[in-house]
PDB file of C-alpha atoms in Angstrom:
ATOM      1  CA  GLY A   1       5.633 -25.498   2.669  1.00 60.00           C
ATOM      2  CA  ALA A   2       3.317 -22.683   2.811  1.00 80.00           C
ATOM      3  CA  VAL A   3       2.425 -22.601  -0.936  1.00 90.00           C
ATOM      4  CA  VAL A   4      -0.478 -20.637  -2.211  1.00 95.00           C
ATOM      5  CA  SER A   5      -1.629 -21.048  -5.699  1.00 96.00           C
ATOM      6  CA  GLN A   6      -4.106 -18.866  -8.019  1.00 97.00           C
ATOM      7  CA  HIS A   7      -6.119 -19.918 -10.946  1.00 97.00           C
ATOM      8  CA  PRO A   8      -6.176 -18.684 -13.476  1.00 97.00           C
ATOM      9  CA  SER A   9      -2.919 -17.057 -13.740  1.00 97.00           C
ATOM     10  CA  TRP A  10      -4.232 -14.955 -16.354  1.00 96.00           C
ATOM     11  CA  VAL A  11      -7.675 -14.217 -18.083  1.00 97.00           C
ATOM     12  CA  ILE A  12      -9.190 -11.900 -21.059  1.00 97.00           C
ATOM     13  CA  CYS A  13     -12.938 -11.578 -20.709  1.00 96.00           C
ATOM     14  CA  LYS A  14     -15.535  -9.267 -22.581  1.00 96.00           C
ATOM     15  CA  SER A  15     -17.014  -6.427 -21.012  1.00 97.00           C
ATOM     16  CA  GLY A  16     -20.113  -6.950 -18.854  1.00 96.00           C
ATOM     17  CA  THR A  17     -18.865 -10.571 -18.046  1.00 97.00           C
ATOM     18  CA  SER A  18     -18.243 -12.094 -14.631  1.00 97.00           C
ATOM     19  CA  VAL A  19     -14.537 -13.579 -13.819  1.00 97.00           C
ATOM     20  CA  LYS A  20     -13.921 -16.014 -11.049  1.00 97.00           C
ATOM     21  CA  ILE A  21     -10.499 -16.292  -9.328  1.00 98.00           C
ATOM     22  CA  GLU A  22      -9.504 -19.000  -7.123  1.00 97.00           C
ATOM     23  CA  CYS A  23      -6.905 -19.034  -4.253  1.00 96.00           C
ATOM     24  CA  ARG A  24      -5.868 -22.125  -2.802  1.00 95.00           C
ATOM     25  CA  SER A  25      -3.645 -22.749   0.194  1.00 92.00           C
ATOM     26  CA  LEU A  26      -2.117 -26.044  -0.514  1.00 92.00           C
ATOM     27  CA  ASP A  27      -0.277 -27.162   2.178  1.00 86.00           C
ATOM     28  CA  PHE A  28      -1.708 -25.357   5.059  1.00 85.00           C
ATOM     29  CA  GLN A  29      -4.966 -24.419   6.472  1.00 86.00           C
ATOM     30  CA  ALA A  30      -5.774 -20.725   6.144  1.00 85.00           C
ATOM     31  CA  THR A  31      -8.549 -19.413   8.375  1.00 81.00           C
ATOM     32  CA  THR A  32      -7.962 -16.066   6.643  1.00 88.00           C
ATOM     33  CA  MET A  33      -7.145 -15.037   3.006  1.00 92.00           C
ATOM     34  CA  PHE A  34      -6.619 -11.501   1.731  1.00 94.00           C
ATOM     35  CA  TRP A  35      -7.420 -10.201  -1.724  1.00 96.00           C
ATOM     36  CA  TYR A  36      -5.265  -7.319  -3.223  1.00 96.00           C
ATOM     37  CA  ARG A  37      -5.248  -5.484  -6.264  1.00 97.00           C
ATOM     38  CA  GLN A  38      -2.361  -3.842  -7.928  1.00 96.00           C
ATOM     39  CA  PHE A  39      -2.347  -1.492 -11.190  1.00 95.00           C
ATOM     40  CA  PRO A  40       0.529  -0.967 -13.029  1.00 91.00           C
ATOM     41  CA  LYS A  41       3.413   0.800 -11.651  1.00 89.00           C
ATOM     42  CA  GLN A  42       1.544   1.101  -8.267  1.00 93.00           C
ATOM     43  CA  SER A  43       1.879  -0.827  -4.942  1.00 93.00           C
ATOM     44  CA  LEU A  44      -0.593  -3.468  -3.564  1.00 94.00           C
ATOM     45  CA  MET A  45      -4.071  -2.278  -2.295  1.00 95.00           C
ATOM     46  CA  LEU A  46      -5.860  -4.684  -0.045  1.00 94.00           C
ATOM     47  CA  MET A  47      -9.557  -4.911  -1.255  1.00 96.00           C
ATOM     48  CA  ALA A  48     -10.693  -7.373   1.290  1.00 95.00           C
ATOM     49  CA  THR A  49     -10.147  -9.798   4.318  1.00 92.00           C
ATOM     50  CA  SER A  50     -11.740 -13.165   3.936  1.00 89.00           C
ATOM     51  CA  ASN A  51     -12.707 -15.418   6.805  1.00 85.00           C
ATOM     52  CA  GLU A  52     -13.566 -18.988   6.354  1.00 82.00           C
ATOM     53  CA  GLY A  53     -17.492 -19.677   7.002  1.00 81.00           C
ATOM     54  CA  SER A  54     -18.267 -15.963   7.481  1.00 84.00           C
ATOM     55  CA  LYS A  55     -18.758 -12.719   5.461  1.00 88.00           C
ATOM     56  CA  ALA A  56     -15.791 -10.896   4.018  1.00 92.00           C
ATOM     57  CA  THR A  57     -14.594  -7.631   5.336  1.00 92.00           C
ATOM     58  CA  TYR A  58     -14.188  -4.966   2.474  1.00 95.00           C
ATOM     59  CA  GLU A  59     -11.829  -1.926   2.617  1.00 94.00           C
ATOM     60  CA  GLN A  60     -13.371   1.315   2.242  1.00 94.00           C
ATOM     61  CA  GLY A  61     -14.309   2.157  -1.425  1.00 94.00           C
ATOM     62  CA  VAL A  62     -14.246  -1.243  -2.634  1.00 95.00           C
ATOM     63  CA  GLU A  63     -17.783  -2.368  -3.855  1.00 94.00           C
ATOM     64  CA  LYS A  64     -19.046  -5.536  -2.267  1.00 93.00           C
ATOM     65  CA  ASP A  65     -21.419  -6.228  -4.934  1.00 95.00           C
ATOM     66  CA  LYS A  66     -18.819  -6.063  -7.513  1.00 96.00           C
ATOM     67  CA  PHE A  67     -16.223  -8.058  -5.869  1.00 97.00           C
ATOM     68  CA  LEU A  68     -17.987 -11.205  -4.313  1.00 96.00           C
ATOM     69  CA  ILE A  69     -15.667 -13.300  -1.926  1.00 94.00           C
ATOM     70  CA  ASN A  70     -16.342 -16.543  -1.017  1.00 91.00           C
ATOM     71  CA  HIS A  71     -14.245 -18.393   1.619  1.00 88.00           C
ATOM     72  CA  ALA A  72     -16.175 -21.727   1.777  1.00 82.00           C
ATOM     73  CA  SER A  73     -13.293 -23.994   3.172  1.00 89.00           C
ATOM     74  CA  LEU A  74      -9.961 -23.533   4.899  1.00 88.00           C
ATOM     75  CA  THR A  75      -7.814 -24.069   1.788  1.00 92.00           C
ATOM     76  CA  LEU A  76     -10.135 -22.166  -0.866  1.00 93.00           C
ATOM     77  CA  SER A  77     -11.116 -18.585  -1.270  1.00 94.00           C
ATOM     78  CA  THR A  78     -12.699 -17.296  -4.343  1.00 95.00           C
ATOM     79  CA  LEU A  79     -13.018 -13.640  -5.780  1.00 97.00           C
ATOM     80  CA  THR A  80     -15.625 -13.214  -8.502  1.00 97.00           C
ATOM     81  CA  VAL A  81     -15.522  -9.736 -10.531  1.00 97.00           C
ATOM     82  CA  THR A  82     -19.101  -9.388 -11.547  1.00 97.00           C
ATOM     83  CA  SER A  83     -19.940  -7.175 -14.678  1.00 96.00           C
ATOM     84  CA  ALA A  84     -16.189  -6.482 -15.384  1.00 96.00           C
ATOM     85  CA  HIS A  85     -15.386  -3.459 -17.268  1.00 96.00           C
ATOM     86  CA  PRO A  86     -11.942  -2.380 -18.607  1.00 96.00           C
ATOM     87  CA  GLU A  87     -11.271  -0.140 -15.574  1.00 96.00           C
ATOM     88  CA  ASP A  88     -11.213  -3.621 -13.743  1.00 96.00           C
ATOM     89  CA  SER A  89      -8.354  -4.918 -15.665  1.00 97.00           C
ATOM     90  CA  SER A  90      -5.584  -5.287 -13.042  1.00 97.00           C
ATOM     91  CA  PHE A  91      -3.249  -7.897 -11.154  1.00 97.00           C
ATOM     92  CA  TYR A  92      -5.385  -9.608  -8.467  1.00 98.00           C
ATOM     93  CA  ILE A  93      -3.266 -11.140  -5.814  1.00 97.00           C
ATOM     94  CA  CYS A  94      -4.355 -13.240  -2.790  1.00 96.00           C
ATOM     95  CA  SER A  95      -2.647 -14.210   0.353  1.00 94.00           C
ATOM     96  CA  ALA A  96      -3.410 -16.689   3.139  1.00 91.00           C
ATOM     97  CA  ARG A  97      -2.700 -16.809   6.603  1.00 84.00           C
ATOM     98  CA  GLN A  98      -1.610 -20.034   8.277  1.00 74.00           C
ATOM     99  CA  PHE A  99      -3.619 -21.591  11.152  1.00 63.00           C
ATOM    100  CA  PRO A 100      -3.240 -21.933  14.074  1.00 57.00           C
ATOM    101  CA  VAL A 101      -2.009 -18.677  15.402  1.00 52.00           C
ATOM    102  CA  ALA A 102       1.224 -18.387  17.179  1.00 51.00           C
ATOM    103  CA  SER A 103       2.528 -15.113  18.745  1.00 50.00           C
ATOM    104  CA  GLY A 104       5.024 -13.192  16.534  1.00 51.00           C
ATOM    105  CA  GLY A 105       6.275 -16.409  14.449  1.00 51.00           C
ATOM    106  CA  LEU A 106       6.108 -17.557  10.914  1.00 52.00           C
ATOM    107  CA  TYR A 107       2.714 -19.215  11.854  1.00 53.00           C
ATOM    108  CA  ASN A 108       1.195 -15.521  11.696  1.00 62.00           C
ATOM    109  CA  GLU A 109       2.627 -14.814   8.253  1.00 73.00           C
ATOM    110  CA  GLN A 110       0.776 -14.288   5.201  1.00 83.00           C
ATOM    111  CA  PHE A 111       1.932 -16.242   2.055  1.00 89.00           C
ATOM    112  CA  PHE A 112       0.945 -14.900  -1.615  1.00 94.00           C
ATOM    113  CA  GLY A 113      -0.044 -16.501  -4.459  1.00 96.00           C
ATOM    114  CA  PRO A 114       1.665 -15.735  -7.926  1.00 96.00           C
ATOM    115  CA  GLY A 115      -0.985 -13.320  -8.670  1.00 97.00           C
ATOM    116  CA  THR A 116      -4.023 -13.345 -11.614  1.00 98.00           C
ATOM    117  CA  ARG A 117      -3.894 -10.952 -14.432  1.00 97.00           C
ATOM    118  CA  LEU A 118      -7.157  -9.654 -15.587  1.00 97.00           C
ATOM    119  CA  THR A 119      -7.645  -8.003 -18.838  1.00 97.00           C
ATOM    120  CA  VAL A 120     -11.092  -6.522 -19.646  1.00 97.00           C
ATOM    121  CA  LEU A 121     -11.840  -5.873 -23.338  1.00 96.00           C
TER     122      LEU A 121
ATOM    123  CA  ASP B   1       0.029   0.257  11.886  1.00 64.00           C
ATOM    124  CA  ALA B   2       2.984   2.812  11.748  1.00 64.00           C
ATOM    125  CA  LYS B   3       3.910   4.430   8.453  1.00 88.00           C
ATOM    126  CA  THR B   4       7.133   3.448   6.662  1.00 95.00           C
ATOM    127  CA  THR B   5       9.327   5.715   4.570  1.00 95.00           C
ATOM    128  CA  GLN B   6      11.745   3.952   1.999  1.00 97.00           C
ATOM    129  CA  PRO B   7      13.742   5.206  -0.819  1.00 97.00           C
ATOM    130  CA  PRO B   8      11.984   5.041  -4.227  1.00 96.00           C
ATOM    131  CA  SER B   9      14.705   3.418  -5.825  1.00 97.00           C
ATOM    132  CA  MET B  10      18.243   1.965  -5.426  1.00 97.00           C
ATOM    133  CA  ASP B  11      20.836   0.236  -7.555  1.00 97.00           C
ATOM    134  CA  CYS B  12      23.394  -2.052  -6.511  1.00 97.00           C
ATOM    135  CA  ALA B  13      26.183  -4.214  -8.457  1.00 97.00           C
ATOM    136  CA  GLU B  14      25.961  -7.786  -8.505  1.00 97.00           C
ATOM    137  CA  GLY B  15      27.943  -9.756  -5.685  1.00 96.00           C
ATOM    138  CA  ARG B  16      27.818  -6.593  -3.414  1.00 97.00           C
ATOM    139  CA  ALA B  17      25.786  -6.249  -0.465  1.00 97.00           C
ATOM    140  CA  ALA B  18      22.555  -4.487  -0.771  1.00 98.00           C
ATOM    141  CA  ASN B  19      21.597  -2.373   2.006  1.00 98.00           C
ATOM    142  CA  LEU B  20      17.855  -1.113   1.849  1.00 98.00           C
ATOM    143  CA  PRO B  21      16.960   1.425   4.608  1.00 98.00           C
ATOM    144  CA  CYS B  22      13.415   1.900   6.201  1.00 97.00           C
ATOM    145  CA  ASN B  23      12.278   4.656   8.543  1.00 97.00           C
ATOM    146  CA  HIS B  24       9.519   3.875  10.921  1.00 95.00           C
ATOM    147  CA  SER B  25       9.891   6.712  13.423  1.00 94.00           C
ATOM    148  CA  THR B  26       6.228   6.275  14.796  1.00 93.00           C
ATOM    149  CA  ILE B  27       6.471   2.351  15.340  1.00 92.00           C
ATOM    150  CA  SER B  28       4.774   1.079  18.628  1.00 89.00           C
ATOM    151  CA  GLY B  29       6.491  -1.208  21.129  1.00 89.00           C
ATOM    152  CA  ASN B  30       4.258  -4.219  19.889  1.00 86.00           C
ATOM    153  CA  GLU B  31       4.875  -3.576  16.086  1.00 89.00           C
ATOM    154  CA  TYR B  32       7.094  -5.697  14.219  1.00 90.00           C
ATOM    155  CA  VAL B  33       9.032  -4.766  11.095  1.00 93.00           C
ATOM    156  CA  TYR B  34       8.421  -7.106   8.134  1.00 92.00           C
ATOM    157  CA  TRP B  35      10.124  -7.090   4.890  1.00 95.00           C
ATOM    158  CA  TYR B  36       8.696  -8.535   1.480  1.00 95.00           C
ATOM    159  CA  ARG B  37       9.795  -8.210  -2.149  1.00 97.00           C
ATOM    160  CA  GLN B  38       7.924  -8.506  -5.238  1.00 97.00           C
ATOM    161  CA  ILE B  39       9.568  -9.614  -8.294  1.00 96.00           C
ATOM    162  CA  HIS B  40       7.861  -8.249 -11.553  1.00 91.00           C
ATOM    163  CA  SER B  41       4.424  -9.951 -12.241  1.00 88.00           C
ATOM    164  CA  GLN B  42       4.588 -12.137  -9.135  1.00 93.00           C
ATOM    165  CA  GLY B  43       2.956 -12.176  -5.903  1.00 94.00           C
ATOM    166  CA  PRO B  44       5.136 -10.555  -3.067  1.00 95.00           C
ATOM    167  CA  GLN B  45       7.543 -12.961  -1.028  1.00 93.00           C
ATOM    168  CA  TYR B  46       8.178 -12.991   2.611  1.00 90.00           C
ATOM    169  CA  ILE B  47      11.964 -12.235   3.375  1.00 94.00           C
ATOM    170  CA  ILE B  48      12.201 -11.675   7.227  1.00 92.00           C
ATOM    171  CA  HIS B  49      10.879 -10.132  10.292  1.00 91.00           C
ATOM    172  CA  GLY B  50      11.814  -8.591  13.532  1.00 92.00           C
ATOM    173  CA  LEU B  51      10.758  -6.939  16.796  1.00 91.00           C
ATOM    174  CA  LYS B  52      13.886  -5.313  18.308  1.00 91.00           C
ATOM    175  CA  ASN B  53      16.845  -7.793  17.569  1.00 88.00           C
ATOM    176  CA  ASN B  54      18.626  -8.186  14.476  1.00 94.00           C
ATOM    177  CA  GLU B  55      17.614 -11.267  12.504  1.00 95.00           C
ATOM    178  CA  THR B  56      19.187 -13.238   9.879  1.00 96.00           C
ATOM    179  CA  ASN B  57      17.832 -16.082   7.645  1.00 94.00           C
ATOM    180  CA  GLU B  58      18.990 -17.722   4.371  1.00 93.00           C
ATOM    181  CA  MET B  59      17.851 -14.622   2.399  1.00 94.00           C
ATOM    182  CA  ALA B  60      18.753 -11.640   4.397  1.00 97.00           C
ATOM    183  CA  SER B  61      19.789  -9.919   7.392  1.00 97.00           C
ATOM    184  CA  LEU B  62      17.473  -7.295   9.393  1.00 98.00           C
ATOM    185  CA  ILE B  63      19.341  -4.732  11.423  1.00 97.00           C
ATOM    186  CA  ILE B  64      16.820  -2.722  13.817  1.00 97.00           C
ATOM    187  CA  THR B  65      18.155   0.270  15.759  1.00 96.00           C
ATOM    188  CA  GLU B  66      18.063   0.485  19.115  1.00 95.00           C
ATOM    189  CA  ASP B  67      15.359   3.084  19.049  1.00 95.00           C
ATOM    190  CA  ARG B  68      13.633   0.984  16.493  1.00 95.00           C
ATOM    191  CA  LYS B  69      12.699   3.966  14.525  1.00 96.00           C
ATOM    192  CA  SER B  70      14.535   2.677  11.670  1.00 97.00           C
ATOM    193  CA  SER B  71      15.881  -0.578   9.990  1.00 97.00           C
ATOM    194  CA  THR B  72      18.027  -1.765   7.251  1.00 98.00           C
ATOM    195  CA  LEU B  73      17.470  -4.937   5.211  1.00 98.00           C
ATOM    196  CA  ILE B  74      20.724  -6.562   4.025  1.00 98.00           C
ATOM    197  CA  LEU B  75      21.069  -8.736   0.919  1.00 97.00           C
ATOM    198  CA  PRO B  76      24.797  -9.821   1.712  1.00 96.00           C
ATOM    199  CA  HIS B  77      25.607 -11.087  -2.045  1.00 95.00           C
ATOM    200  CA  ALA B  78      23.130  -9.487  -4.370  1.00 96.00           C
ATOM    201  CA  THR B  79      22.334 -11.293  -7.605  1.00 97.00           C
ATOM    202  CA  LEU B  80      20.628 -10.282 -10.714  1.00 97.00           C
ATOM    203  CA  ARG B  81      17.395 -12.328  -9.276  1.00 96.00           C
ATOM    204  CA  ASP B  82      17.077 -10.103  -6.382  1.00 97.00           C
ATOM    205  CA  THR B  83      16.013  -7.297  -8.837  1.00 98.00           C
ATOM    206  CA  ALA B  84      12.581  -6.435  -7.156  1.00 97.00           C
ATOM    207  CA  VAL B  85      10.438  -4.064  -5.169  1.00 97.00           C
ATOM    208  CA  TYR B  86      11.082  -4.389  -1.681  1.00 98.00           C
ATOM    209  CA  TYR B  87       8.629  -3.353   0.980  1.00 97.00           C
ATOM    210  CA  CYS B  88       9.132  -2.596   4.501  1.00 97.00           C
ATOM    211  CA  ILE B  89       5.843  -2.876   6.758  1.00 93.00           C
ATOM    212  CA  VAL B  90       5.291  -2.342  10.487  1.00 91.00           C
ATOM    213  CA  ARG B  91       2.518  -3.925  12.194  1.00 86.00           C
ATOM    214  CA  VAL B  92       1.365  -6.031  15.300  1.00 77.00           C
ATOM    215  CA  ALA B  93       1.756  -9.721  15.241  1.00 66.00           C
ATOM    216  CA  GLN B  94      -1.543 -10.432  16.049  1.00 60.00           C
ATOM    217  CA  GLY B  95      -5.080  -8.731  15.739  1.00 53.00           C
ATOM    218  CA  ALA B  96      -6.074  -6.791  12.434  1.00 54.00           C
ATOM    219  CA  GLN B  97      -3.260  -9.025  10.618  1.00 70.00           C
ATOM    220  CA  LYS B  98      -3.738  -7.120   7.377  1.00 79.00           C
ATOM    221  CA  LEU B  99      -0.469  -5.925   5.612  1.00 86.00           C
ATOM    222  CA  VAL B 100      -0.563  -2.334   4.356  1.00 87.00           C
ATOM    223  CA  PHE B 101       2.039  -1.955   1.481  1.00 92.00           C
ATOM    224  CA  GLY B 102       3.499   1.500   0.881  1.00 91.00           C
ATOM    225  CA  GLN B 103       5.498   2.319  -2.416  1.00 93.00           C
ATOM    226  CA  GLY B 104       8.638   0.243  -1.395  1.00 96.00           C
ATOM    227  CA  THR B 105      12.016   0.616  -2.728  1.00 97.00           C
ATOM    228  CA  ARG B 106      12.642  -0.736  -6.471  1.00 97.00           C
ATOM    229  CA  LEU B 107      16.145  -2.132  -6.198  1.00 98.00           C
ATOM    230  CA  THR B 108      17.938  -2.976  -9.114  1.00 98.00           C
ATOM    231  CA  ILE B 109      21.138  -5.345  -9.312  1.00 97.00           C
ATOM    232  CA  ASN B 110      23.350  -4.439 -12.155  1.00 96.00           C
ATOM    233  CA  PRO B 111      25.931  -6.841 -13.448  1.00 95.00           C
TER     234      PRO B 111
END
């Protein structure tokens, strides 16, 4: 159980176009999903926290108008990179937290998707 | 969330136990120790977590010192597939929920 998928697994796009990445929890409901970005040889950097039915909370320095997040259901969150540029090329990873929340157990745990590699030409 | 310190890299021979240390000297009483790993070009994988007692599951064992200022992740019989970056994270179980990743330890299992 606790499988998270991402689509697409990789994408190449031209500079100036927008790209949408989907994150799905396949066998559980996720009230909260997280979006991370990882540049080569670096650690994961949290971009935003996505809560079902409400606006995402962005980390400091992340442009909310550039990285649009929608969490329309308990199993799906999307990240849209708008007007992508080469510096947006990165590995984007989502994670989902299982619902309902229990104290200290795996039900509080985050499960990660396989990641989406974005290359902007 | 408390900061953690891990060695940047380690090597281990295949079949041997891999012991990965983590220092978290500023950990609070309600913070758990979590371990994740990331195999190259994949999403992180949860390994184990604990509060103050030692924990064991099918993947690994977690040994937390009595003062909780450090811990060790043990992979009892490392295989080549255990080559990955291992992240030690401390955080409260509830509340903000977000995971803050440090640089982790790059573990290389050698044949």
